[in-house]
Every structure is written in structure tokens, then in C-alpha cells.
């Protein structure tokens, strides 16, 4: 028969072992400066010996502020969101805040559940990249967060919400920079592999590319896929089976670019030799495999700092209204 778990140490059991009141033990963790040094040492030593852990969630529920920021991303495996989350957590630590980090795995059910959990933990603010890049997406929980006065800072994917602040990439400018680079390279046949047609991010990037290239190249084809490697690879392979390779493929985000690379290799094409690639977002670790892809790169540290700063200001300064910060990408040729 398997051994059962030991009894969990509580505030009361630590008080009994330390021969002090429950209130004194509580004060030792919340206001240690108000406890006699010798008594404090005895309580902390007893708590450590018994394995007592402070119930932060319960304390947060009683407090007006938790010094905690919730961070919700749709795909932590994506280097963009994974790297951004790491940097936001580091910035939060510098400012004296903890973070609760969740991956929604591009699931609306998960996203709803995570927001409920963060409300229960009484977080001071939520930094959120929603599961959908559709401008018409409007989850019901946004209304609840507004009523509860929990500030929300949207990152990367914008929603039509007056309650939310946001830090967004200048997607139209990304497209403009991509188009200008392709003209400089004298590209004539260009294929853009994009996200879904209803995606605001995809639409703005395509609009920028089209504004520069329309009428100045022999052919400009737009393929709608999704912001995932496997779907982009499948769409690219379908195109290559029916057409000869273009001068340039353009991947509208890092995962799409990886999908294009995967498809080209499977079709026996050598990236940047038999067919060129331009990526919006850097292709992570490409240099390890001997590739260099021109791209529009985004300063993740700037995005992280802006998002964290907005979250803290919205939660601590009552006169700060929801605002928007636009971060422009940098061309890396």
C-alpha cells in the first residue's frame, strides 16, 4: 500500500510549535519588522523545519494589491511569444512584481479558464495576447475584467475594446519594408504566404507589401494559410507542385517562414540558392544551419518593457487612461 502524504503545515500548527499566537505568525510573514527579532527567528526556523509555505493566493485575496501581473500567450513554443514572456517576467522582477504565466494553446476554452483563474488570484493587471487575430473577436471576459477594474494590456493582436491598453507591431510598415527590399533585389515573381484572410495582422502586412509592389513586379501571388509552420508548409507545397519557384517567398511571420523552408527542402529546393526568402520576424537559429534570411526584426525587449510599464501604470495610477504603443520593426538585410 502506497504511503500517504504527510499532513500539511498550517499557520496554526506553526503557531503551536513556536509557542506564539496565530496573529504573531501571520505578522512574521507579512510585517516582520513588527515582530521581536528573537521571536521572528524562532517562527521562521519552525516554519522552515515544518515545511510551511505562505498561502500567497489567500493573502492576495485579502489585499488591495497583489504585486502580481498575469501574462497569457497563445503559443509559448513560438520564439516570439516565448522570448517576449521571458523578458516581461524579468522586467516585472526589476519592478518588484511577480508574474503568473499561462499558455492558452490557441484555445478559447483555455483562454476563458485562465482569465477566471487570474481573477481568482487577484492579479493587479493582465498582459494578454489573445488566441485570435480577427478584429471582430471579443471574448465575454473583457466585460468582467472592466467591471472588476482589472487593467488589460493587449500585445501583438489588437481588439476593439476601450478598456484595453495595447502594445502593437506596425504591421503595415512591416509590409512596406518588405516590399521596398524586394524592389531593391529586382524581384519579379513574388509569392506571399500569409495568415488567415480575417486576420488584421495579415491584412495590414499584405496591404503594405501590395502598396509597394503592385504594378512593379511581373507577378504577385498571395497565399492565405495560418500563423503556424505545418499549415504554411502545406500551402507552400501545394503551390510548388503547380508552379515553378518564384524569385522570392515572403513569410508573414516566423512560423510561416519556417513552413516555407520546410516545404522548399521537401521539394528539393535549396533556400536562398534555388529560391529566396524574406521573413517578417527573424527566423530563430537559422544561422546555426548556415542560412541568413533577410527580415523585419522586432525588438522584443522594447515590446516587453512597454507592456509591463503600461500594466503597472494602469494598476497603480487611477488617472492613467488606456493607451496604445506602436513598435516599428527594423530591417535586417
CSV table of C-alpha atoms in Angstrom, one decimal:
chain,number,residue,atom,x,y,z
A,1,UNK,CA,0.0,0.0,0.0
A,2,UNK,CA,1.4,3.4,-1.0
A,3,UNK,CA,2.5,5.7,1.7
A,4,UNK,CA,0.1,8.7,2.2
A,5,UNK,CA,1.2,12.3,2.1
A,6,UNK,CA,2.3,14.0,5.3
A,7,UNK,CA,0.0,16.5,6.9
A,8,UNK,CA,0.4,19.9,5.5
A,9,UNK,CA,1.8,22.6,7.9
A,10,UNK,CA,-0.6,25.4,8.6
A,11,UNK,CA,-0.4,28.8,10.2
A,12,UNK,CA,-2.0,27.3,13.3
A,13,UNK,CA,0.5,24.4,13.6
A,14,UNK,CA,3.5,26.7,13.2
A,15,UNK,CA,2.0,28.9,16.0
A,16,UNK,CA,1.6,25.9,18.3
A,17,UNK,CA,5.2,24.7,17.7
A,18,UNK,CA,6.6,28.2,18.1
A,19,UNK,CA,4.5,28.8,21.3
A,20,UNK,CA,3.1,32.1,19.9
A,21,UNK,CA,-0.3,33.3,18.7
A,22,UNK,CA,-1.5,32.7,15.1
A,23,UNK,CA,-1.6,36.5,14.7
A,24,UNK,CA,2.1,36.7,15.6
A,25,UNK,CA,3.0,34.1,13.0
A,26,UNK,CA,1.0,35.9,10.4
A,27,UNK,CA,2.7,39.1,11.2
A,28,UNK,CA,6.1,37.4,11.0
A,29,UNK,CA,5.5,36.8,7.3
A,30,UNK,CA,3.6,40.0,6.4
A,31,UNK,CA,5.2,42.6,8.7
A,32,UNK,CA,8.4,41.1,10.1
A,33,UNK,CA,9.6,44.4,11.3
A,34,UNK,CA,6.8,44.4,13.9
A,35,UNK,CA,7.9,41.1,15.5
A,36,UNK,CA,10.7,40.9,18.1
A,37,UNK,CA,13.9,39.6,16.4
A,38,UNK,CA,14.3,36.6,18.6
A,39,UNK,CA,10.6,35.6,18.2
A,40,UNK,CA,10.9,36.1,14.4
A,41,UNK,CA,13.9,33.9,14.2
A,42,UNK,CA,12.1,31.1,16.2
A,43,UNK,CA,9.0,31.4,14.0
A,44,UNK,CA,10.9,31.3,10.7
A,45,UNK,CA,13.1,28.4,11.9
A,46,UNK,CA,10.0,26.4,12.9
A,47,UNK,CA,8.2,27.2,9.6
A,48,UNK,CA,11.2,26.0,7.6
A,49,UNK,CA,11.5,22.8,9.7
A,50,UNK,CA,7.8,22.0,9.2
A,51,UNK,CA,7.8,22.9,5.5
A,52,UNK,CA,5.3,25.7,5.9
A,53,UNK,CA,4.6,27.7,2.7
A,54,UNK,CA,2.8,31.1,2.8
A,55,UNK,CA,-0.6,30.9,1.1
A,56,UNK,CA,0.0,33.8,-1.3
A,57,UNK,CA,-3.3,33.4,-3.1
A,58,UNK,CA,-5.2,33.8,0.1
A,59,UNK,CA,-3.2,36.8,1.1
A,60,UNK,CA,-3.7,38.4,-2.4
A,61,UNK,CA,-7.5,38.0,-2.0
A,62,UNK,CA,-7.4,39.9,1.3
A,63,UNK,CA,-5.1,42.6,0.0
A,64,UNK,CA,-5.9,45.6,-2.3
A,65,UNK,CA,-2.9,44.8,-4.4
A,66,UNK,CA,-1.0,41.6,-5.1
A,67,UNK,CA,2.1,42.9,-6.8
A,68,UNK,CA,1.4,40.2,-9.4
A,69,UNK,CA,0.9,40.5,-13.2
A,70,UNK,CA,-0.8,37.8,-15.2
A,71,UNK,CA,0.7,37.0,-18.6
A,72,UNK,CA,-1.3,35.0,-21.1
A,73,UNK,CA,0.1,34.0,-24.5
A,74,UNK,CA,-1.4,31.8,-27.2
A,75,UNK,CA,1.7,29.7,-28.1
A,76,UNK,CA,4.8,29.7,-25.9
A,77,UNK,CA,6.5,27.3,-28.3
A,78,UNK,CA,6.7,30.3,-30.8
A,79,UNK,CA,10.0,32.0,-30.1
A,80,UNK,CA,8.3,35.4,-30.5
A,81,UNK,CA,5.8,34.7,-27.6
A,82,UNK,CA,8.3,32.6,-25.6
A,83,UNK,CA,11.0,35.2,-25.7
A,84,UNK,CA,8.6,38.0,-25.0
A,85,UNK,CA,7.2,36.3,-21.9
A,86,UNK,CA,10.7,35.7,-20.6
A,87,UNK,CA,11.6,39.4,-21.0
A,88,UNK,CA,8.3,40.6,-19.4
A,89,UNK,CA,8.9,38.4,-16.4
A,90,UNK,CA,12.4,39.8,-16.0
A,91,UNK,CA,11.1,43.4,-16.3
A,92,UNK,CA,8.4,42.6,-13.7
A,93,UNK,CA,11.0,41.3,-11.3
A,94,UNK,CA,13.0,44.5,-11.7
A,95,UNK,CA,9.9,46.5,-10.8
A,96,UNK,CA,9.2,44.3,-7.7
A,97,UNK,CA,6.3,42.3,-9.3
A,98,UNK,CA,5.8,38.5,-9.6
A,99,UNK,CA,4.2,37.1,-12.7
A,100,UNK,CA,1.7,34.2,-13.3
A,101,UNK,CA,2.3,32.9,-16.8
A,102,UNK,CA,-0.1,30.8,-18.8
A,103,UNK,CA,-0.2,29.3,-22.4
A,104,UNK,CA,-3.7,29.2,-23.9
A,105,UNK,CA,-2.5,26.9,-26.7
A,106,UNK,CA,-4.6,28.8,-29.1
A,107,UNK,CA,-7.8,27.5,-27.4
A,108,UNK,CA,-10.7,29.8,-26.5
A,109,UNK,CA,-11.8,27.4,-23.7
A,110,UNK,CA,-8.3,27.5,-22.2
A,111,UNK,CA,-8.2,31.3,-22.5
A,112,UNK,CA,-11.5,31.7,-20.7
A,113,UNK,CA,-10.4,29.3,-17.9
A,114,UNK,CA,-7.1,31.1,-17.5
A,115,UNK,CA,-8.7,34.5,-17.1
A,116,UNK,CA,-11.1,33.1,-14.4
A,117,UNK,CA,-8.0,31.8,-12.6
A,118,UNK,CA,-6.2,35.1,-12.8
A,119,UNK,CA,-9.3,36.9,-11.4
A,120,UNK,CA,-9.3,34.5,-8.5
A,121,UNK,CA,-5.6,35.3,-7.8
A,122,UNK,CA,-6.5,39.0,-7.6
A,123,UNK,CA,-3.8,40.0,-10.1
A,124,UNK,CA,-3.1,43.7,-10.4
A,125,UNK,CA,-3.2,43.6,-14.3
A,126,UNK,CA,-3.2,41.2,-17.2
A,127,UNK,CA,-0.9,41.3,-20.2
A,128,UNK,CA,-2.8,39.3,-22.9
A,129,UNK,CA,-2.1,38.0,-26.4
A,130,UNK,CA,-5.5,36.6,-27.4
A,131,UNK,CA,-6.0,33.5,-29.4
A,132,UNK,CA,-7.4,35.2,-32.4
A,133,UNK,CA,-6.1,37.9,-34.7
A,134,UNK,CA,-9.6,38.6,-36.1
A,135,UNK,CA,-10.5,42.2,-35.3
A,136,UNK,CA,-14.1,41.1,-34.6
A,137,UNK,CA,-13.0,38.7,-31.8
A,138,UNK,CA,-14.4,40.0,-28.5
A,139,UNK,CA,-14.4,37.5,-25.6
A,140,UNK,CA,-17.0,38.0,-22.9
A,141,UNK,CA,-14.4,38.1,-20.1
A,142,UNK,CA,-13.3,41.5,-21.2
A,143,UNK,CA,-16.5,43.0,-19.8
A,144,UNK,CA,-16.0,41.2,-16.5
A,145,UNK,CA,-12.4,42.5,-16.2
A,146,UNK,CA,-13.6,46.0,-16.9
A,147,UNK,CA,-16.3,45.7,-14.1
A,148,UNK,CA,-13.7,44.4,-11.7
A,149,UNK,CA,-11.3,47.2,-12.7
A,150,UNK,CA,-8.5,44.8,-13.7
A,151,UNK,CA,-6.4,46.6,-16.4
A,152,UNK,CA,-5.7,44.7,-19.6
A,153,UNK,CA,-2.7,45.3,-21.9
A,154,UNK,CA,-3.1,43.6,-25.2
A,155,UNK,CA,0.1,42.6,-27.1
A,156,UNK,CA,0.5,41.9,-30.8
A,157,UNK,CA,-3.2,41.2,-31.5
A,158,UNK,CA,-5.5,44.1,-31.2
A,159,UNK,CA,-9.1,44.1,-30.2
A,160,UNK,CA,-11.8,46.7,-30.4
A,161,UNK,CA,-12.0,47.4,-26.6
A,162,UNK,CA,-12.0,50.9,-25.0
A,163,UNK,CA,-10.9,49.2,-21.7
A,164,UNK,CA,-7.7,47.7,-23.0
A,165,UNK,CA,-4.3,49.3,-23.5
A,166,UNK,CA,-2.1,47.8,-26.1
A,167,UNK,CA,1.4,47.3,-27.5
A,168,UNK,CA,1.3,46.5,-31.2
A,169,UNK,CA,3.7,46.0,-34.1
A,170,UNK,CA,3.4,48.4,-37.0
A,171,UNK,CA,2.2,45.7,-39.4
A,172,UNK,CA,1.6,48.0,-42.3
A,173,UNK,CA,5.2,49.3,-42.1
A,174,UNK,CA,6.4,45.7,-41.9
A,175,UNK,CA,4.8,45.2,-45.3
A,176,UNK,CA,6.3,48.4,-46.7
A,177,UNK,CA,9.8,47.5,-45.6
A,178,UNK,CA,9.4,44.0,-47.1
A,179,UNK,CA,8.2,45.5,-50.4
A,180,UNK,CA,11.0,48.0,-50.7
A,181,UNK,CA,13.6,45.3,-50.1
A,182,UNK,CA,12.1,43.1,-52.8
A,183,UNK,CA,12.2,46.0,-55.3
A,184,UNK,CA,15.9,46.7,-54.4
A,185,UNK,CA,16.6,43.0,-55.1
A,186,UNK,CA,14.8,43.4,-58.5
A,187,UNK,CA,12.4,40.6,-57.7
A,188,UNK,CA,9.8,39.9,-60.4
A,189,UNK,CA,7.9,36.9,-59.2
A,190,UNK,CA,6.9,37.2,-55.6
A,191,UNK,CA,4.7,34.8,-53.5
A,192,UNK,CA,3.5,36.0,-50.1
A,193,UNK,CA,2.4,33.3,-47.7
A,194,UNK,CA,0.2,34.9,-45.2
A,195,UNK,CA,-2.1,34.3,-42.2
A,196,UNK,CA,-5.9,33.9,-42.4
A,197,UNK,CA,-7.9,36.4,-44.5
A,198,UNK,CA,-9.8,37.6,-41.5
A,199,UNK,CA,-6.6,38.4,-39.6
A,200,UNK,CA,-5.9,42.1,-39.0
A,201,UNK,CA,-2.2,41.4,-38.7
A,202,UNK,CA,-2.1,39.5,-42.0
A,203,UNK,CA,-4.3,42.0,-43.8
A,204,UNK,CA,-2.1,45.0,-42.8
A,205,UNK,CA,1.1,43.3,-43.7
A,206,UNK,CA,-0.2,42.3,-47.1
A,207,UNK,CA,-1.6,45.8,-47.7
A,208,UNK,CA,1.9,47.2,-47.1
A,209,UNK,CA,3.6,44.7,-49.5
A,210,UNK,CA,1.0,45.3,-52.1
A,211,UNK,CA,1.2,49.1,-51.9
A,212,UNK,CA,4.9,48.9,-52.8
A,213,UNK,CA,4.9,46.0,-55.3
A,214,UNK,CA,1.6,46.4,-57.2
A,215,UNK,CA,2.4,47.1,-60.9
A,216,UNK,CA,6.2,47.0,-60.3
A,217,UNK,CA,6.7,43.2,-60.4
A,218,UNK,CA,5.7,40.7,-63.0
A,219,UNK,CA,3.6,38.5,-60.6
A,220,UNK,CA,2.5,38.9,-57.0
A,221,UNK,CA,0.6,36.0,-55.5
A,222,UNK,CA,-1.0,35.9,-52.1
A,223,UNK,CA,-1.5,32.5,-50.4
A,224,UNK,CA,-3.6,32.5,-47.2
A,225,UNK,CA,-2.5,29.9,-44.7
A,226,UNK,CA,-2.3,30.4,-40.9
A,227,UNK,CA,0.4,31.6,-38.5
A,228,UNK,CA,1.6,28.0,-38.0
A,229,UNK,CA,4.5,26.1,-39.6
A,230,UNK,CA,2.7,23.0,-40.7
A,231,UNK,CA,-0.2,24.8,-42.3
A,232,UNK,CA,2.2,27.2,-44.1
A,233,UNK,CA,4.3,24.3,-45.3
A,234,UNK,CA,1.3,22.5,-46.7
A,235,UNK,CA,0.0,25.6,-48.6
A,236,UNK,CA,3.5,26.3,-49.9
A,237,UNK,CA,3.9,22.7,-51.1
A,238,UNK,CA,0.6,22.9,-52.9
A,239,UNK,CA,1.8,26.0,-54.8
A,240,UNK,CA,5.2,24.5,-55.7
A,241,UNK,CA,3.5,21.3,-57.1
A,242,UNK,CA,1.6,23.5,-59.6
A,243,UNK,CA,4.1,26.3,-60.3
A,244,UNK,CA,7.8,26.9,-60.7
A,245,UNK,CA,9.5,28.5,-57.8
A,246,UNK,CA,9.2,32.3,-57.5
A,247,UNK,CA,12.1,34.7,-57.1
A,248,UNK,CA,11.1,35.3,-53.5
A,249,UNK,CA,8.8,33.8,-51.0
A,250,UNK,CA,7.7,36.2,-48.2
A,251,UNK,CA,6.7,34.7,-44.9
A,252,UNK,CA,4.3,36.9,-42.9
A,253,UNK,CA,5.6,35.7,-39.6
A,254,UNK,CA,8.4,33.5,-38.2
A,255,UNK,CA,6.3,30.3,-38.1
A,256,UNK,CA,5.1,30.8,-41.7
A,257,UNK,CA,8.7,31.3,-42.8
A,258,UNK,CA,9.7,28.0,-41.1
A,259,UNK,CA,6.9,26.4,-43.0
A,260,UNK,CA,8.2,27.8,-46.3
A,261,UNK,CA,11.7,26.5,-45.6
A,262,UNK,CA,10.3,23.0,-44.7
A,263,UNK,CA,8.3,22.9,-47.9
A,264,UNK,CA,11.3,24.0,-50.1
A,265,UNK,CA,13.6,21.4,-48.6
A,266,UNK,CA,10.9,18.7,-49.1
A,267,UNK,CA,10.6,19.8,-52.7
A,268,UNK,CA,14.3,19.5,-53.3
A,269,UNK,CA,14.9,23.3,-53.4
A,270,UNK,CA,17.8,25.0,-51.6
A,271,UNK,CA,16.6,28.0,-49.6
A,272,UNK,CA,18.5,31.3,-50.6
A,273,UNK,CA,20.0,29.5,-53.7
A,274,UNK,CA,17.2,28.0,-55.7
A,275,UNK,CA,14.6,30.3,-54.2
A,276,UNK,CA,15.0,33.3,-51.9
A,277,UNK,CA,13.0,34.0,-48.7
A,278,UNK,CA,12.1,37.2,-46.9
A,279,UNK,CA,10.7,36.9,-43.4
A,280,UNK,CA,8.6,39.3,-41.3
A,281,UNK,CA,10.1,38.3,-37.9
A,282,UNK,CA,13.5,36.7,-37.5
A,283,UNK,CA,13.9,33.0,-38.3
A,284,UNK,CA,15.2,31.7,-35.0
A,285,UNK,CA,18.6,29.9,-35.0
A,286,UNK,CA,18.7,29.9,-38.8
A,287,UNK,CA,22.4,30.8,-38.7
A,288,UNK,CA,23.2,27.5,-37.0
A,289,UNK,CA,22.1,25.7,-40.2
A,290,UNK,CA,24.1,28.1,-42.4
A,291,UNK,CA,21.2,30.3,-43.5
A,292,UNK,CA,20.8,34.0,-43.5
A,293,UNK,CA,17.3,35.3,-44.2
A,294,UNK,CA,16.7,39.0,-44.7
A,295,UNK,CA,13.8,40.0,-42.4
A,296,UNK,CA,12.0,42.7,-40.5
A,297,UNK,CA,13.1,42.2,-36.9
A,298,UNK,CA,11.2,43.3,-33.8
A,299,UNK,CA,12.8,44.5,-30.5
A,300,UNK,CA,11.2,42.1,-28.0
A,301,UNK,CA,12.8,43.9,-25.1
A,302,UNK,CA,11.1,47.2,-26.2
A,303,UNK,CA,7.7,45.4,-26.5
A,304,UNK,CA,8.1,43.7,-23.1
A,305,UNK,CA,9.1,46.9,-21.4
A,306,UNK,CA,6.3,48.9,-22.9
A,307,UNK,CA,3.7,46.2,-22.0
A,308,UNK,CA,4.9,45.9,-18.4
A,309,UNK,CA,5.1,49.6,-17.9
A,310,UNK,CA,1.5,50.1,-19.2
A,311,UNK,CA,0.3,47.3,-16.9
A,312,UNK,CA,1.9,48.8,-13.8
A,313,UNK,CA,0.8,52.3,-14.5
A,314,UNK,CA,-2.8,51.3,-15.2
A,315,UNK,CA,-2.9,49.4,-11.9
A,316,UNK,CA,-1.3,52.0,-9.7
A,317,UNK,CA,-2.3,55.4,-11.2
A,318,UNK,CA,-6.0,56.0,-11.2
A,319,UNK,CA,-5.8,58.8,-13.7
A,320,UNK,CA,-4.0,56.8,-16.4
A,321,UNK,CA,-6.3,56.0,-19.3
A,322,UNK,CA,-6.0,53.1,-21.7
A,323,UNK,CA,-3.4,53.9,-24.3
A,324,UNK,CA,-1.7,52.4,-27.4
A,325,UNK,CA,2.0,52.0,-28.2
A,326,UNK,CA,3.2,51.1,-31.7
A,327,UNK,CA,6.6,49.4,-32.1
A,328,UNK,CA,8.2,49.6,-35.6
A,329,UNK,CA,10.3,46.8,-36.9
A,330,UNK,CA,13.9,47.1,-38.1
A,331,UNK,CA,15.2,45.9,-41.5
A,332,UNK,CA,17.9,43.2,-41.3
A,333,UNK,CA,19.2,42.6,-44.8
